[in-house]
Structure formats: structure tokens, C-alpha cells
PDB file of C-alpha atoms in Angstrom:
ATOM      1  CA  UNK C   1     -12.077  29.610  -2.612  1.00  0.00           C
ATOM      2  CA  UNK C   2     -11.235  25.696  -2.366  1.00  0.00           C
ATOM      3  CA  UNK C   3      -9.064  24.172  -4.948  1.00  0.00           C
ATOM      4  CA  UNK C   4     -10.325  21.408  -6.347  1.00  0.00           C
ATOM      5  CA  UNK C   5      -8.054  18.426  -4.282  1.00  0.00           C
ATOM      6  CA  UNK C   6      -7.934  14.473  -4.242  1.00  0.00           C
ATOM      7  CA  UNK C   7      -6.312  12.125  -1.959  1.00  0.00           C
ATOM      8  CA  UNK C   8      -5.092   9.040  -2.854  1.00  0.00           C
ATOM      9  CA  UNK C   9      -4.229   5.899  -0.639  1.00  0.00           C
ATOM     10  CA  UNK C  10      -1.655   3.227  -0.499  1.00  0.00           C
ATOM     11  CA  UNK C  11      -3.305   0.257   0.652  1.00  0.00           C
ATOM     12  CA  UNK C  12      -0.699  -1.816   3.316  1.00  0.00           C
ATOM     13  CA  UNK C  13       0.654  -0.075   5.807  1.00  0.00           C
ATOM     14  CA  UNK C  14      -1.881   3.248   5.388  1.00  0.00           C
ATOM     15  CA  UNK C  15      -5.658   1.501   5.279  1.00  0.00           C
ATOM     16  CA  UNK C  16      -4.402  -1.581   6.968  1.00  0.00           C
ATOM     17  CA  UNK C  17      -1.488  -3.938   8.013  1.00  0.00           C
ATOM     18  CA  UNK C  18      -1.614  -6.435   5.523  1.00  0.00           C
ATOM     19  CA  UNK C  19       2.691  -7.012   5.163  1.00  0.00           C
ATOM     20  CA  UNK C  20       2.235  -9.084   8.653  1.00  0.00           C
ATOM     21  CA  UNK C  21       0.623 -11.901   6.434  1.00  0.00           C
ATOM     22  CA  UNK C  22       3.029 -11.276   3.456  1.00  0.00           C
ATOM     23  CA  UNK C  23       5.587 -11.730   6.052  1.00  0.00           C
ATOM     24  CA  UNK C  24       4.016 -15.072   7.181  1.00  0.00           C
ATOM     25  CA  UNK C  25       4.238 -16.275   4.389  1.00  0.00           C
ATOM     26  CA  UNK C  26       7.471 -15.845   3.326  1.00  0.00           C
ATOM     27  CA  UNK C  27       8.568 -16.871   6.124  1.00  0.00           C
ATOM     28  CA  UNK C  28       7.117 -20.122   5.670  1.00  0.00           C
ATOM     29  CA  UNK C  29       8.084 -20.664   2.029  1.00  0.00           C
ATOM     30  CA  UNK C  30      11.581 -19.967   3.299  1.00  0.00           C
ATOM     31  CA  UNK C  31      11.410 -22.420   5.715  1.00  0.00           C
ATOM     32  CA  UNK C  32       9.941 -24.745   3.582  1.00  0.00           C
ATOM     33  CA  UNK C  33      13.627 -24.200   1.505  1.00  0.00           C
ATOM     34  CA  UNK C  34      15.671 -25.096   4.653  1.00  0.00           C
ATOM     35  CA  UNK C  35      16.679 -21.682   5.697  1.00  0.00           C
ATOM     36  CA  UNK C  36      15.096 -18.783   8.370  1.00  0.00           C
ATOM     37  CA  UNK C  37      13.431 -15.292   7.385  1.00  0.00           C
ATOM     38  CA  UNK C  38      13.952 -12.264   9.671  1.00  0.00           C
ATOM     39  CA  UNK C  39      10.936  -9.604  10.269  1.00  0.00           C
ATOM     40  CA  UNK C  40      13.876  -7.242   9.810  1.00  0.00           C
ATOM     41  CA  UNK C  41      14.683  -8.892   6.046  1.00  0.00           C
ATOM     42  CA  UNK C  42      11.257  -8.434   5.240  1.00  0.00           C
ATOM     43  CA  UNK C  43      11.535  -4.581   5.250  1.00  0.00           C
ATOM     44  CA  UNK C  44      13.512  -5.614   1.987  1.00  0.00           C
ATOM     45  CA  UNK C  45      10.141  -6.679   0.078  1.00  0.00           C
ATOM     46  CA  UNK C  46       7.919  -3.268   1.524  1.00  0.00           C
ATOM     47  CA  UNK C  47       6.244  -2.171  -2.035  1.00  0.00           C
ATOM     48  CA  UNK C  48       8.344  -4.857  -3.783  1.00  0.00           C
ATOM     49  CA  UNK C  49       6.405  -6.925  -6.071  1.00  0.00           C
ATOM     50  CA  UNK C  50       5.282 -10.519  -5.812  1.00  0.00           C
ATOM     51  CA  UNK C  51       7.889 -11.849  -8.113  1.00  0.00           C
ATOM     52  CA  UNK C  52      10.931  -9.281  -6.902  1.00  0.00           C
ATOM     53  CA  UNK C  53      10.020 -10.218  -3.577  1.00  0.00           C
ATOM     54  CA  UNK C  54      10.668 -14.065  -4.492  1.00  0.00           C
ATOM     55  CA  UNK C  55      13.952 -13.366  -6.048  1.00  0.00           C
ATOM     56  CA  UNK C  56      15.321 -10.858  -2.674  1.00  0.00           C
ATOM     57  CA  UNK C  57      13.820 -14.375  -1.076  1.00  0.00           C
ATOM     58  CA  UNK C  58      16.188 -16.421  -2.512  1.00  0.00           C
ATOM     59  CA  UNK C  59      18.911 -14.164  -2.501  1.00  0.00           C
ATOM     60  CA  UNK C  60      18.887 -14.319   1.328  1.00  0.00           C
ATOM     61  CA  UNK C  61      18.769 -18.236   1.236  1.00  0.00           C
ATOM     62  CA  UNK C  62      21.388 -18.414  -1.528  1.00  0.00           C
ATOM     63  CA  UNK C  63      18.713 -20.788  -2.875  1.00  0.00           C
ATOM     64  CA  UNK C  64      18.353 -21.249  -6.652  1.00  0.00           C
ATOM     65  CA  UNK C  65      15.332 -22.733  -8.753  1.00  0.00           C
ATOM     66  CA  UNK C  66      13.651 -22.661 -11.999  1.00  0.00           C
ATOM     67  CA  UNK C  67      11.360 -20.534 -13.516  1.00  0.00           C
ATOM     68  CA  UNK C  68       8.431 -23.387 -13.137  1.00  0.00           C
ATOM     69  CA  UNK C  69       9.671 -23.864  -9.431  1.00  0.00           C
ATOM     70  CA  UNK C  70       9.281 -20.131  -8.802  1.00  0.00           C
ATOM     71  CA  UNK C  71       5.854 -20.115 -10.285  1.00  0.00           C
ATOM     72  CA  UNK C  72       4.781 -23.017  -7.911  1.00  0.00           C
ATOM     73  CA  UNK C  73       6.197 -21.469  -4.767  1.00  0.00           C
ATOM     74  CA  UNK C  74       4.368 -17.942  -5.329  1.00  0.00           C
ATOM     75  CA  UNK C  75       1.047 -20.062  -6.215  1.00  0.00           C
ATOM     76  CA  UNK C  76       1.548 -21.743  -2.960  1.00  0.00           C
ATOM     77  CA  UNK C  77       3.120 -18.460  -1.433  1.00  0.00           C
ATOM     78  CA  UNK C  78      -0.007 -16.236  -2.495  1.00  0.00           C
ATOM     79  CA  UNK C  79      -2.871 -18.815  -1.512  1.00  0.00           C
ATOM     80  CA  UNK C  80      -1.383 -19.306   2.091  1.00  0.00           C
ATOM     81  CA  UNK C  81      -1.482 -15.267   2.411  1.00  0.00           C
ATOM     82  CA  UNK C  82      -5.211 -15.256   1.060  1.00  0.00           C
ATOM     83  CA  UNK C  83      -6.103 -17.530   3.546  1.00  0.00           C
ATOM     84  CA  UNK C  84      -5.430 -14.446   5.896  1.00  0.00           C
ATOM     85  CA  UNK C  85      -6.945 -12.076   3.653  1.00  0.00           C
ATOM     86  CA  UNK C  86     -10.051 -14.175   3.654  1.00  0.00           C
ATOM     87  CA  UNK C  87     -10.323 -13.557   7.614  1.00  0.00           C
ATOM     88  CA  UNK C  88     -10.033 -10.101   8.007  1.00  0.00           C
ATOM     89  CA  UNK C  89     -12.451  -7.779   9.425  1.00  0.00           C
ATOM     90  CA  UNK C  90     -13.131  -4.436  10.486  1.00  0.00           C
ATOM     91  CA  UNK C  91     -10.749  -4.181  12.930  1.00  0.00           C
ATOM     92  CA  UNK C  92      -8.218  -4.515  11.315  1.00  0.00           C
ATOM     93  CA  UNK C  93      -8.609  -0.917   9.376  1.00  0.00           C
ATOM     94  CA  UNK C  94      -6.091   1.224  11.020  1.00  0.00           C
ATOM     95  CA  UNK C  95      -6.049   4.017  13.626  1.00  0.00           C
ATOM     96  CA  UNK C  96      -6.947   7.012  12.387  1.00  0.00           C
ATOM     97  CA  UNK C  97      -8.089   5.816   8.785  1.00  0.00           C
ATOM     98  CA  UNK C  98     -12.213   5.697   9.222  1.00  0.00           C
ATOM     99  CA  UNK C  99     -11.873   9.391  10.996  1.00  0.00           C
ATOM    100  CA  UNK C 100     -10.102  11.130   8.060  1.00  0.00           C
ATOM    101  CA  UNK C 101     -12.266   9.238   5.061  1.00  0.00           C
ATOM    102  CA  UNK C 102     -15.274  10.484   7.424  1.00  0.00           C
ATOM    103  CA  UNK C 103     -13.808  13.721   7.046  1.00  0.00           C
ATOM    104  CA  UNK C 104     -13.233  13.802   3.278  1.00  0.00           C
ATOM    105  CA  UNK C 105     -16.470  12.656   2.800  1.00  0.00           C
ATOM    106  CA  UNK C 106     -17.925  15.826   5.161  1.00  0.00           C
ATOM    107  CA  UNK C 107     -15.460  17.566   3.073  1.00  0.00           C
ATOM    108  CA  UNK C 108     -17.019  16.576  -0.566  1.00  0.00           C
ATOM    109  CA  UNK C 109     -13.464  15.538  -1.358  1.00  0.00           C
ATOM    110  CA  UNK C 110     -12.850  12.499  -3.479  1.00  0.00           C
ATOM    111  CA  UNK C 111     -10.109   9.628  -3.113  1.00  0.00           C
ATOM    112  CA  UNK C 112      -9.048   6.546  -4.509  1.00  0.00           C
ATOM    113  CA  UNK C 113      -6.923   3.997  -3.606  1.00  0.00           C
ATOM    114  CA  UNK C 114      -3.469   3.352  -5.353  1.00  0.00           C
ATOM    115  CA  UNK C 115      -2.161  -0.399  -4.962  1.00  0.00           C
ATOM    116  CA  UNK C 116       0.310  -2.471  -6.314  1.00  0.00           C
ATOM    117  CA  UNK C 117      -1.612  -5.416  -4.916  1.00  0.00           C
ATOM    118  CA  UNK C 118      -4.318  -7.537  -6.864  1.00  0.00           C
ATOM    119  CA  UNK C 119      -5.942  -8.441  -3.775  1.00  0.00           C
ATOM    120  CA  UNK C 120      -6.703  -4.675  -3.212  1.00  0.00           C
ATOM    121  CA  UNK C 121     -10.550  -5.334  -3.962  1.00  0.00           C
ATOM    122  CA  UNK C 122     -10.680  -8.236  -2.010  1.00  0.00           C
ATOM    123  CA  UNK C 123      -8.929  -6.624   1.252  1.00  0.00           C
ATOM    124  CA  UNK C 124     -11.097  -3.620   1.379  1.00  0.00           C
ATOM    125  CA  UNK C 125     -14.354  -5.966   0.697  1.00  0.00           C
ATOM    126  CA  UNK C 126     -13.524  -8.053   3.768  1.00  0.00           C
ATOM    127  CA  UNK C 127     -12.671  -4.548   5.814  1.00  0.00           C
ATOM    128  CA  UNK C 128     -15.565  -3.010   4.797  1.00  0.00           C
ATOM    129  CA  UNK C 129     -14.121  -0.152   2.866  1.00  0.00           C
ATOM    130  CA  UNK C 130     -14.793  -1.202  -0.682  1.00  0.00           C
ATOM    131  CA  UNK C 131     -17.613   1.259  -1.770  1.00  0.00           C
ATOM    132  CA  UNK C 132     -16.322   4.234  -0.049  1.00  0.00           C
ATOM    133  CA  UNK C 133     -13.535   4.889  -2.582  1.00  0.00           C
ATOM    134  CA  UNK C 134     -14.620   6.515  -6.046  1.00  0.00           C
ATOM    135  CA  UNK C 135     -11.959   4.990  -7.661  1.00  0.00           C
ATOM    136  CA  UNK C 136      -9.648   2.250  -7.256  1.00  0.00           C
ATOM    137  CA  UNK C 137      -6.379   1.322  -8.822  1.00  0.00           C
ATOM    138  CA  UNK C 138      -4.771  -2.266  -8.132  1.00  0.00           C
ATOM    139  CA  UNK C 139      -2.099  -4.380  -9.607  1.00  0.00           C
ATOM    140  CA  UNK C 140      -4.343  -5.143 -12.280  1.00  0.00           C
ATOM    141  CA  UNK C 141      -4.571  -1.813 -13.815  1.00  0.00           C
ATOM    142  CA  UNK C 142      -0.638  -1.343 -13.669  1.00  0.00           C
ATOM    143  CA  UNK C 143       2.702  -2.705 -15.457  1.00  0.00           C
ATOM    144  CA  UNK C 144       5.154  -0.378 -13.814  1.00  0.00           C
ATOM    145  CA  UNK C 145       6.033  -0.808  -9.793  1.00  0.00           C
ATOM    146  CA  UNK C 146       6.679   2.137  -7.413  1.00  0.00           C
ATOM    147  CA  UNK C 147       8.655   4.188  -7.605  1.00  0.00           C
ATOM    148  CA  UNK C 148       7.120   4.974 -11.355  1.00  0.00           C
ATOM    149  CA  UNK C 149       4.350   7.078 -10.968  1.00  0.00           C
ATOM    150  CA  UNK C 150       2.248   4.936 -12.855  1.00  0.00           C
ATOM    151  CA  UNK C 151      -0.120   3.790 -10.266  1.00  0.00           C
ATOM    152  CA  UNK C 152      -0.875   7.132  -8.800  1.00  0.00           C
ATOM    153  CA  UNK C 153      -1.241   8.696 -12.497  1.00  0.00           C
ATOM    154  CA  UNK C 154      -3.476   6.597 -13.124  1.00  0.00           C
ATOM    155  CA  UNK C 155      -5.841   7.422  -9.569  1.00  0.00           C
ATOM    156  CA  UNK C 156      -5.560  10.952 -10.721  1.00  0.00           C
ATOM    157  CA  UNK C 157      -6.944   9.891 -14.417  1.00  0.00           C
ATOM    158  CA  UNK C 158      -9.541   7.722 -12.582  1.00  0.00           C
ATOM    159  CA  UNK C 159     -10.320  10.546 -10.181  1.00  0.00           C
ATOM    160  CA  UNK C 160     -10.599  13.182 -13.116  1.00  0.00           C
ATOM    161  CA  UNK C 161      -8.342  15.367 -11.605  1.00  0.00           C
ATOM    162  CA  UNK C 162      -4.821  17.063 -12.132  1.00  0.00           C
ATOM    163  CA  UNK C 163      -1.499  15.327 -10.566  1.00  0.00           C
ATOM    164  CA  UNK C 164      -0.713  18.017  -9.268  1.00  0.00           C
ATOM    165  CA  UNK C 165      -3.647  18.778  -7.486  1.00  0.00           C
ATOM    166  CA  UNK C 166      -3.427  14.850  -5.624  1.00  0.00           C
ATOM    167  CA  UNK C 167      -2.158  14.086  -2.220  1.00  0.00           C
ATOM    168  CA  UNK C 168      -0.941  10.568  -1.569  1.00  0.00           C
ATOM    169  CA  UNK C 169      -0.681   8.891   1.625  1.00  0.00           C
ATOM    170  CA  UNK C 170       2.386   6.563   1.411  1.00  0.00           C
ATOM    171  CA  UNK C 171       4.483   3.702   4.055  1.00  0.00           C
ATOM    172  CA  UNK C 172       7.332   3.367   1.565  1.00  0.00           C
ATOM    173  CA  UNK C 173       9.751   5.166   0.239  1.00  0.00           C
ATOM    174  CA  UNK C 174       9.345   3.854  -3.068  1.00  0.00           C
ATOM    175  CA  UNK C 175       5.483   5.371  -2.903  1.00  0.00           C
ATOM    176  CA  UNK C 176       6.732   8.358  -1.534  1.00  0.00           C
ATOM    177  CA  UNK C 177       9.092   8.621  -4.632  1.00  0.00           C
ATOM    178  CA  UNK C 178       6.548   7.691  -7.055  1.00  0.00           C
ATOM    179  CA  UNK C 179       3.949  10.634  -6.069  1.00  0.00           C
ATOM    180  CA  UNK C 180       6.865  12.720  -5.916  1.00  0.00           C
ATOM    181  CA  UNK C 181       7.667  11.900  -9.817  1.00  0.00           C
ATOM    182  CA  UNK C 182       3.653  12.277 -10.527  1.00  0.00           C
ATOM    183  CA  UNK C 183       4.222  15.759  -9.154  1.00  0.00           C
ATOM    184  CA  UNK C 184       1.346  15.485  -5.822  1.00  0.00           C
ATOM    185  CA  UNK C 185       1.833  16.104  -2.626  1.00  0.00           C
ATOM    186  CA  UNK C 186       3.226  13.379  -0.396  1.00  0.00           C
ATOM    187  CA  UNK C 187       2.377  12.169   2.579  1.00  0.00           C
ATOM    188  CA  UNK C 188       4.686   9.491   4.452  1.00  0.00           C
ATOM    189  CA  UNK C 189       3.081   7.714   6.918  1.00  0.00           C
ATOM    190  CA  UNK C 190       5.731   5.666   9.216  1.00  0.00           C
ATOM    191  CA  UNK C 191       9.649   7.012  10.053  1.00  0.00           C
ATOM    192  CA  UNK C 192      10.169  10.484   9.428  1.00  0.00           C
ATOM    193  CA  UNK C 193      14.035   9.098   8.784  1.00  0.00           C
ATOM    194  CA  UNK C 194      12.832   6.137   6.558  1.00  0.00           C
ATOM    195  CA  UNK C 195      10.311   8.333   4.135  1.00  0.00           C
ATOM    196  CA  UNK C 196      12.574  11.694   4.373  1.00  0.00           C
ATOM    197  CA  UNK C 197      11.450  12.323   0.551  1.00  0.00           C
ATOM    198  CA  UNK C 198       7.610  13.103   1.315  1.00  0.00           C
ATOM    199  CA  UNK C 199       6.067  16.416   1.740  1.00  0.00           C
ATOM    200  CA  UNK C 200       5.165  15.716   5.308  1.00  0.00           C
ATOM    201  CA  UNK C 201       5.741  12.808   7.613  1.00  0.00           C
ATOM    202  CA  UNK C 202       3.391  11.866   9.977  1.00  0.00           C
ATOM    203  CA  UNK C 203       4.013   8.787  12.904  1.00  0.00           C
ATOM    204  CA  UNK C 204       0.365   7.417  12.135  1.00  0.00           C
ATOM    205  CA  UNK C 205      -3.233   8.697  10.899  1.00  0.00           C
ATOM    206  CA  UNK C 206      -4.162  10.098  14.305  1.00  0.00           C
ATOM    207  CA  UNK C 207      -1.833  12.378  14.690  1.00  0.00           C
ATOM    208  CA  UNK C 208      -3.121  14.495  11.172  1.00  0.00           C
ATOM    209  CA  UNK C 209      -5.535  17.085  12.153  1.00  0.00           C
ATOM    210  CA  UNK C 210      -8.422  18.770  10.453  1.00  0.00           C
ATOM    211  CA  UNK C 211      -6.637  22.157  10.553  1.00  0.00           C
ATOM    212  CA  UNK C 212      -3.703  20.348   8.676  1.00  0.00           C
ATOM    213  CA  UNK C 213      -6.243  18.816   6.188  1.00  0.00           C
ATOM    214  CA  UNK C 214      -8.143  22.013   5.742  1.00  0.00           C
ATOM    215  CA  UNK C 215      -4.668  23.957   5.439  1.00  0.00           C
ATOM    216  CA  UNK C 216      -4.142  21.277   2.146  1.00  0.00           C
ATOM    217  CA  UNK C 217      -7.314  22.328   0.844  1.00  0.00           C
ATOM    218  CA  UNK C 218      -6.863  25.942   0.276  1.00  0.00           C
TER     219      UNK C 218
END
């Protein structure tokens, strides 16, 4: 007999590559304050949020500014990245992502989508992907960042259906860490060194199998 099972998904980095816009712009704000932003710095801010993100920011450019100049900088930091948002399509849903929800849905099998970001909504409406989740859980629903559980606690609440019997499809260690806490099944999706916490590692969706999805659902 099949347990009763739910997945839930991170958003960037598992649905689609949205941190190559984040990185943009940050990169521009921090040029904008006289000094350079690596793509190799900006694995500091992966599931880091907004205002964290600013601080690690000016960390790196030993810059310093007040609270209102912070709050004028992520305005102007956040519109320049939804300028990207607002251009996405389709194609930019990642390998491997529209075969497995095609297979959950086959499957009967629920899933939801577990986000830090408030653009969440907005993302998966421009991809497409909006109405095929049955629940969804964005930075607006949560106070706590990864690695609390919070966000994926919530999914399962959403979902009507026990932590323990979630699996969550993660890029960052602090995800991986905060389905761990919630007690589900990780999956890490990226570096097998990087995300050495989850359950199972995997290089990118194509590479997970029915059998191995099946295998979960018993």
C-alpha cells in the first residue's frame, strides 16, 4: 500500500534560476557604492534574505549607511531584479522540473512550493507554473529564514499532511537543514559536497528517476 507522501519545492535554484538576476543586481548596487561584486561572493547571499543579503553586501565593500539609506538601496535593489522577473518565460523552468511535476500529477501526489521569496507568485505566474501547485508558501507567509523549519512546516500544514511524511527538494544548505529540523526527507539538488546534510543528492532534476520516486512512495 502507498503512504500517503508530499513533495515540497524550493523555488531558485530547483524550479528555476532566478539568483542570476539577484546577482545582477547586487552587483550593480555595489557598483553603484564604488566597489566590485564577485559571482563567487554571491554564493554568500544563496537562501539569505533580502535585508541579510544587504548587510554581507556591505560587509564586502566595507561600506557603511543608515537605516533609511539601506531601505532606499533594496527599493532600488528589488525593482531592478523585478524588471527581470517581469521577462521571464517558460524556458526558463529548469531541466528536469516539468517531467517530475508531470509525474506527481500521474502519481495523484500533491506538492507545494516552499519560498523565502515574495516574488514566488509572481515568478511561477510568468513561468507558467502557478496553478499547478496545491499550495504555496512565500515570504509572506513566514517570519523565520532557513534553516528554521518554518517555511516547510508550514507547506506540510498547507498540504494537510504530516512532516514527516514531506520530501523537499532543496539548492542550499540552509534548506537542506531546515527540512532536516521539520523532520522530511531531503533532497539536495546541486554539489553533493556543498548539501552533504540531505537525504540524497542529486547533480540536477534529470538525473532522478521514476524508480527512485516510486521507491519514496512506498
Amino acid at each position: 500500500m502507498r503512504k500517503e507522501i508530499a513533495f515540497i519545492f524550493d523555488l531558485d535554484g530547483v524550479i528555476v534560476d532566478t539568483a542570476k538576476y539577484h546577482y545582477l543586481a547586487w552587483k550593480n548596487l555595489a557598483n553603484t557604492l564604488g566597489f566590485d561584486f564577485t559571482e563567487e561572493q554571491n554564493e554568500l547571499l544563496k537562501g539569505v534574505s533580502r535585508v541579510k543579503s544587504l548587510e554581507i553586501l556591505l560587509n564586502i565593500g566595507k561600506v557603511e549607511l543608515s537605516e533609511n539609506q539601506k531601505q532606499i538601496f533594496l527599493k532600488d535593489k528589488n525593482s531592478e531584479y523585478l524588471e527581470y522577473v517581469n521577462k521571464m518565460t517558460a524556458d526558463e523552468i529548469l531541466p528536469g522540473v516539468n517531467q517530475l511535476l508531470d509525474f506527481l500529477d500521474s502519481n495523484n501526489i500533491k506538492y507545494a512550493l516552499g519560498s523565502a521569496s515574495k516574488n514566488a507568485p509572481l515568478i511561477l505566474e510568468k513561468v507558467g507554473l502557478l496553478n499547478r501547485f496545491s499550495a504555496l508558501v512565500d515570504g509572506n507567509d513566514v517570519s523565520k529564514a532557513k534553516p528554521d523549519p518554518e517555511v516547510f512546516l508550514i507547506g506540510a500544514k498547507k498540504l494537510n499532511i504530516k512532516p514527516e511524511n514531506c520530501v523537499v527538494f532543496e539548492d542550499a544548505i540552509a534548506g537542506i537543514q531546515a527540512a532536516n529540523a521539520a523532520n522530511m526527507i531531503s533532497i539536495g539538488i546541486g554539489n553533493a559536497t556543498v548539501l552533504n546534510e540531505a537525504t540524497y543528492v542529486f547533480e540536477d532534476m534529470t538525473v532522478i528517476s521514476s524508480h527512485f520516486l516510486k521507491n519514496l512512495m512506498k
